[in-house]
Tab-separated table of C-alpha atoms in Angstrom:
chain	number	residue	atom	x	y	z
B	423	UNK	CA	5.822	28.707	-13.024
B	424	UNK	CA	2.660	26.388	-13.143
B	425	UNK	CA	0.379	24.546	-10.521
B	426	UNK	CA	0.314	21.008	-10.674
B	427	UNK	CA	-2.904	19.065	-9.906
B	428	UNK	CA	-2.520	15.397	-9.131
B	429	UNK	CA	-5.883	13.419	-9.517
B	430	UNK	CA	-6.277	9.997	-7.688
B	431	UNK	CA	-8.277	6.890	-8.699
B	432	UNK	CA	-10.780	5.109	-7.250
B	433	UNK	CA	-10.280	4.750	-3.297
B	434	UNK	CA	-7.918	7.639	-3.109
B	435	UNK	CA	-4.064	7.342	-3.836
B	436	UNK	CA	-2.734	7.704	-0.062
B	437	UNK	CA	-0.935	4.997	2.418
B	438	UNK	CA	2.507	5.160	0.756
B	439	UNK	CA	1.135	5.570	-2.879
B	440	UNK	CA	3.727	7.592	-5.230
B	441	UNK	CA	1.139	9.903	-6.508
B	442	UNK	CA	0.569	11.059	-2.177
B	443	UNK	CA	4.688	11.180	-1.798
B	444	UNK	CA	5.401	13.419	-4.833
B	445	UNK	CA	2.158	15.766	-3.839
B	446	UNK	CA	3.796	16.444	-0.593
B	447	UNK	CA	7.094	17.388	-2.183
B	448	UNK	CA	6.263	19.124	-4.776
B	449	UNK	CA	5.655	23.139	-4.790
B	450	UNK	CA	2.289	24.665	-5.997
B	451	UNK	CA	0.655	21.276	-6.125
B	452	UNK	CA	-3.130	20.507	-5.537
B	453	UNK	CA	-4.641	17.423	-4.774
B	454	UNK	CA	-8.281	16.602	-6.172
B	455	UNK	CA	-10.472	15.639	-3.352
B	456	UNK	CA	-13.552	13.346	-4.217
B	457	UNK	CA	-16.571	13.927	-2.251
B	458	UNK	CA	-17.032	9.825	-2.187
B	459	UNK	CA	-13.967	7.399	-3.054
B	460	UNK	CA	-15.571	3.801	-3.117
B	461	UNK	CA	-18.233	4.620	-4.867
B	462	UNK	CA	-17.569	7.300	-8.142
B	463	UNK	CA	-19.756	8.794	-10.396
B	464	UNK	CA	-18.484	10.360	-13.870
B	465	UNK	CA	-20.271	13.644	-13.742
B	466	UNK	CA	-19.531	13.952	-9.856
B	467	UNK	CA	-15.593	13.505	-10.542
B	468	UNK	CA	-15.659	15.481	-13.144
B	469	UNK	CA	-17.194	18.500	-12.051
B	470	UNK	CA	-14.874	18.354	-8.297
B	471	UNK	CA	-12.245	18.035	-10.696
B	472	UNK	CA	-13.169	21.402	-13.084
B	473	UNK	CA	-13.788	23.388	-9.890
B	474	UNK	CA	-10.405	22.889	-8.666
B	475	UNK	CA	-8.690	23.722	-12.149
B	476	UNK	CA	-11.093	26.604	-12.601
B	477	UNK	CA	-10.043	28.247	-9.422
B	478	UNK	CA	-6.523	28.325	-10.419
B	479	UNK	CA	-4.634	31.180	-12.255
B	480	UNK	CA	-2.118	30.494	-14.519
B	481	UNK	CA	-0.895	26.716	-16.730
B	482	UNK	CA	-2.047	23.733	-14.711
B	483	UNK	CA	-0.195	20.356	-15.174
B	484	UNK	CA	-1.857	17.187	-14.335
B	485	UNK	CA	-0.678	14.044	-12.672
B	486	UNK	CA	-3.178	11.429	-12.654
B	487	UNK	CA	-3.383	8.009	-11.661
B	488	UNK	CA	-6.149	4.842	-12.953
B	489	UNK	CA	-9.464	6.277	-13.011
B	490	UNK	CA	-8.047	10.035	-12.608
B	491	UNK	CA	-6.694	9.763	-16.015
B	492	UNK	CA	-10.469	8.636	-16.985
B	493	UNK	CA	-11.537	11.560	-15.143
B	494	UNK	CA	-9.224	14.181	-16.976
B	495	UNK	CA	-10.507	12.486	-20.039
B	496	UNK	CA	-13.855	12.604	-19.524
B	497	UNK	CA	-13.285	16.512	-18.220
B	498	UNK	CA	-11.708	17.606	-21.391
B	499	UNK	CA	-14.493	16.729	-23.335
B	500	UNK	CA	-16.925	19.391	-21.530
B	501	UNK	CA	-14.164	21.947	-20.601
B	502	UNK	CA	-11.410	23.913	-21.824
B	503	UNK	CA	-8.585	25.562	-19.015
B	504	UNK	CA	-4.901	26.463	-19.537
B	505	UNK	CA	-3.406	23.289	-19.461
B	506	UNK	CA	-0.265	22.550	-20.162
B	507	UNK	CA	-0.158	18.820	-20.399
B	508	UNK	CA	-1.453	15.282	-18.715
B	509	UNK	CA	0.668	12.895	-16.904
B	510	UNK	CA	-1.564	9.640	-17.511
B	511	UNK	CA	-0.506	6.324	-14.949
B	512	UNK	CA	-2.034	3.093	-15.505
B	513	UNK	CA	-5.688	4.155	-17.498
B	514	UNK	CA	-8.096	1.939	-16.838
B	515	UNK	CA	-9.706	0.047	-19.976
B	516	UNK	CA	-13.588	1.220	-17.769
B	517	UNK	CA	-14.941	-1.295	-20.552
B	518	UNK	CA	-13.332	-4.493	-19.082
B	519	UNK	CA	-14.845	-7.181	-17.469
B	520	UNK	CA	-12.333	-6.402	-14.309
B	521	UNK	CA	-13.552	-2.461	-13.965
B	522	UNK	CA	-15.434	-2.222	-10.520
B	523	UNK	CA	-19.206	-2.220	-10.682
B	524	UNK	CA	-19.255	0.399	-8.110
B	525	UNK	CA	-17.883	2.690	-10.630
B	526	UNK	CA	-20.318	4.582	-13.023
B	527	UNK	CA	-20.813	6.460	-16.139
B	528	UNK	CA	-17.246	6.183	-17.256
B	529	UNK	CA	-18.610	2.840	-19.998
B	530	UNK	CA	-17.889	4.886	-23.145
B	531	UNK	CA	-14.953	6.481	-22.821
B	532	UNK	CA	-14.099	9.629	-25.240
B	533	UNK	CA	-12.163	8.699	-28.238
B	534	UNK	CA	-11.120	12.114	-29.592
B	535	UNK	CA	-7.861	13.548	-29.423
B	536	UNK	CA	-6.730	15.408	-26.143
B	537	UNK	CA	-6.696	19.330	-26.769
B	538	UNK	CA	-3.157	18.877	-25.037
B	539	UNK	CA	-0.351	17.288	-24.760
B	540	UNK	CA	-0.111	13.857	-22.950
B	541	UNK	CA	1.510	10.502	-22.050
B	542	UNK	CA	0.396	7.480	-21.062
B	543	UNK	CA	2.368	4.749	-18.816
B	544	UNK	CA	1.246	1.487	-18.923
B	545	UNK	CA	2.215	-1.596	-16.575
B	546	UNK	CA	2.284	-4.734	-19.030
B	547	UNK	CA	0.348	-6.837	-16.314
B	548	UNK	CA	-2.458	-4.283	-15.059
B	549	UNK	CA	-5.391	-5.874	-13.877
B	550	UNK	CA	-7.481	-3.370	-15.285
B	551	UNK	CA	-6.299	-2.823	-18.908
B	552	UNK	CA	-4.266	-5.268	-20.979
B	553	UNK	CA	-1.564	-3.597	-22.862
B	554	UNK	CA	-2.991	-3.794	-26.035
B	555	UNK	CA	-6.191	-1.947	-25.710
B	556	UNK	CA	-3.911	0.485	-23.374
B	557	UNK	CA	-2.269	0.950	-26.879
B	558	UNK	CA	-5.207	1.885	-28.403
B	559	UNK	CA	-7.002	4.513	-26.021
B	560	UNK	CA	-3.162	6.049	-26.010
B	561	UNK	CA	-3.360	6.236	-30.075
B	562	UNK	CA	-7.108	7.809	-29.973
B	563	UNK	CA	-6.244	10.094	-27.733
B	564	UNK	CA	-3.073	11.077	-29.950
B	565	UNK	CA	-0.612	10.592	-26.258
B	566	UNK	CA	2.676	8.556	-26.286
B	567	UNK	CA	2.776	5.616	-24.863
B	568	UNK	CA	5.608	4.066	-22.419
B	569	UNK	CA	5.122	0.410	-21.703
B	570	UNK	CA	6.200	0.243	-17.559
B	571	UNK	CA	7.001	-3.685	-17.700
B	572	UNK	CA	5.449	-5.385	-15.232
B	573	UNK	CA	3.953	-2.990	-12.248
B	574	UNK	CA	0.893	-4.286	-12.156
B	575	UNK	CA	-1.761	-1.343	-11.344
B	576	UNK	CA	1.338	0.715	-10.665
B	577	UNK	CA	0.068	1.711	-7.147
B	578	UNK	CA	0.672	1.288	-3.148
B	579	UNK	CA	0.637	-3.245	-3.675
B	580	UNK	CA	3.523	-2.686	-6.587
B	581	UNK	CA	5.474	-1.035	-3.711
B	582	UNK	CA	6.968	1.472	-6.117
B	583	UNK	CA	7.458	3.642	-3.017
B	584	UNK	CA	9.231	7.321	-4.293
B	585	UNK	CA	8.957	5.581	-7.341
B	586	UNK	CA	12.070	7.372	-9.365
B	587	UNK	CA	11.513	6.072	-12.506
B	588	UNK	CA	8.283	7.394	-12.884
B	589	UNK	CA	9.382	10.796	-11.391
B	590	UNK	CA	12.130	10.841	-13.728
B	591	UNK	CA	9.552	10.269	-16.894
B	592	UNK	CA	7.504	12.751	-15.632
B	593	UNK	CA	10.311	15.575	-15.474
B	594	UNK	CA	11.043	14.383	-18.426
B	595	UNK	CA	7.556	15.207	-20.064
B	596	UNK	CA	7.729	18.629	-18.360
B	597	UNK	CA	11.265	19.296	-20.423
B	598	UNK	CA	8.720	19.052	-23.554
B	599	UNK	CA	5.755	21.338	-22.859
B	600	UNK	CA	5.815	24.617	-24.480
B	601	UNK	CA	6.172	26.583	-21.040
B	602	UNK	CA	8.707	29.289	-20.011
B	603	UNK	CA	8.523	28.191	-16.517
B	604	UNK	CA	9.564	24.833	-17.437
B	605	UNK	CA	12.892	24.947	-16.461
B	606	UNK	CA	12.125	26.091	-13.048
B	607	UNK	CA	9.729	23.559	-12.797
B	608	UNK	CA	11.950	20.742	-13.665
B	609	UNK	CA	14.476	22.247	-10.513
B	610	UNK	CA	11.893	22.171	-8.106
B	611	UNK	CA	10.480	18.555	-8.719
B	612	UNK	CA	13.629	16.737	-8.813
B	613	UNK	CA	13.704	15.636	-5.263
């Protein structure tokens, strides 16, 4: 058995967004809740995120989406829990001309290795990150990439609703990690 943690982006994933729809199906999930959406600050994010993963006992799996994924990334520099593995959705390239200026200190983004297993899906038409620089954050950070086609920012205006493919990728991911509760866990999230 493990918790999993899904982490929004910037503006909060809600109003039919797949990340709010599998968070309210799945069992033993937690949902990372920014003090201010519109306008996020790297150590701020960070540290809401670590005190929600610190207060939880046992393997945490995380399911993040846009600047989440930044956010886990920028975490796991600073801080070490039992994690079991990242689920990383459209990654934002936070050094691209389209990353919102009412976003800050995210501009250098960590180029080491994850201490955990990961995978990235990318949308070949996301506004924020082309695919090729998508390719190479996914490579630094030692993750495997899946190339989405074209989703754009693979959120509530690609109207991916339940969005099974993605669901099926992530149980897919869980089949991998090195976790006896695995099996159970891939049970209770096919919905």
């Amino acid at each position: 058995m493990f918790n999993t943690v899904f982490v929004p982006g910037y503006g909060n994933s809600i109003n039919g967004h797949w990340q709010e729809i599998w968070y309210k199906e799945f069992k033993d999930s937690y949902w990372v809740e920014q003090n201010d959406w519109e306008n996020p600050h790297c150590a701020d994010w960070v540290e809401t995120l670590n005190l929600l993963i610190q207060s939880l006992e046992g393997p945490t799996l995380l399911v993040t989406h846009s600047l989440g994924g930044s956010t886990v990334i920028e975490w796991s520099k600073k801080h070490t829990a039992n994690i079991l593995g990242v689920f990383l959705v459209a990654v934002p390239d936070v050094q691209s001309i389209n990353f919102p200026e009412a976003i800050s200190g995210y501009q250098t983004p960590p180029l080491e290795k994850l201490p955990f297993p990961s995978i990235v899906l990318a949308s070949t038409d996301d506004p924020y990150s082309k695919l090729d620089r998508t390719k190479y954050f996914a490579k630094a950070w030692g993750s495997e990439l899946i190339s989405m086609g074209d989703l754009g920012h693979v959120n509530t205006d690609s109207n991916l609703g339940n969005w099974p493919e993605g669901k099926n990728l992530l149980n897919t991911f869980i089949g991998t990690l090195d976790t006896s509760g695995s099996n159970k866990a891939l049970q209770r999230t096919n919905c």
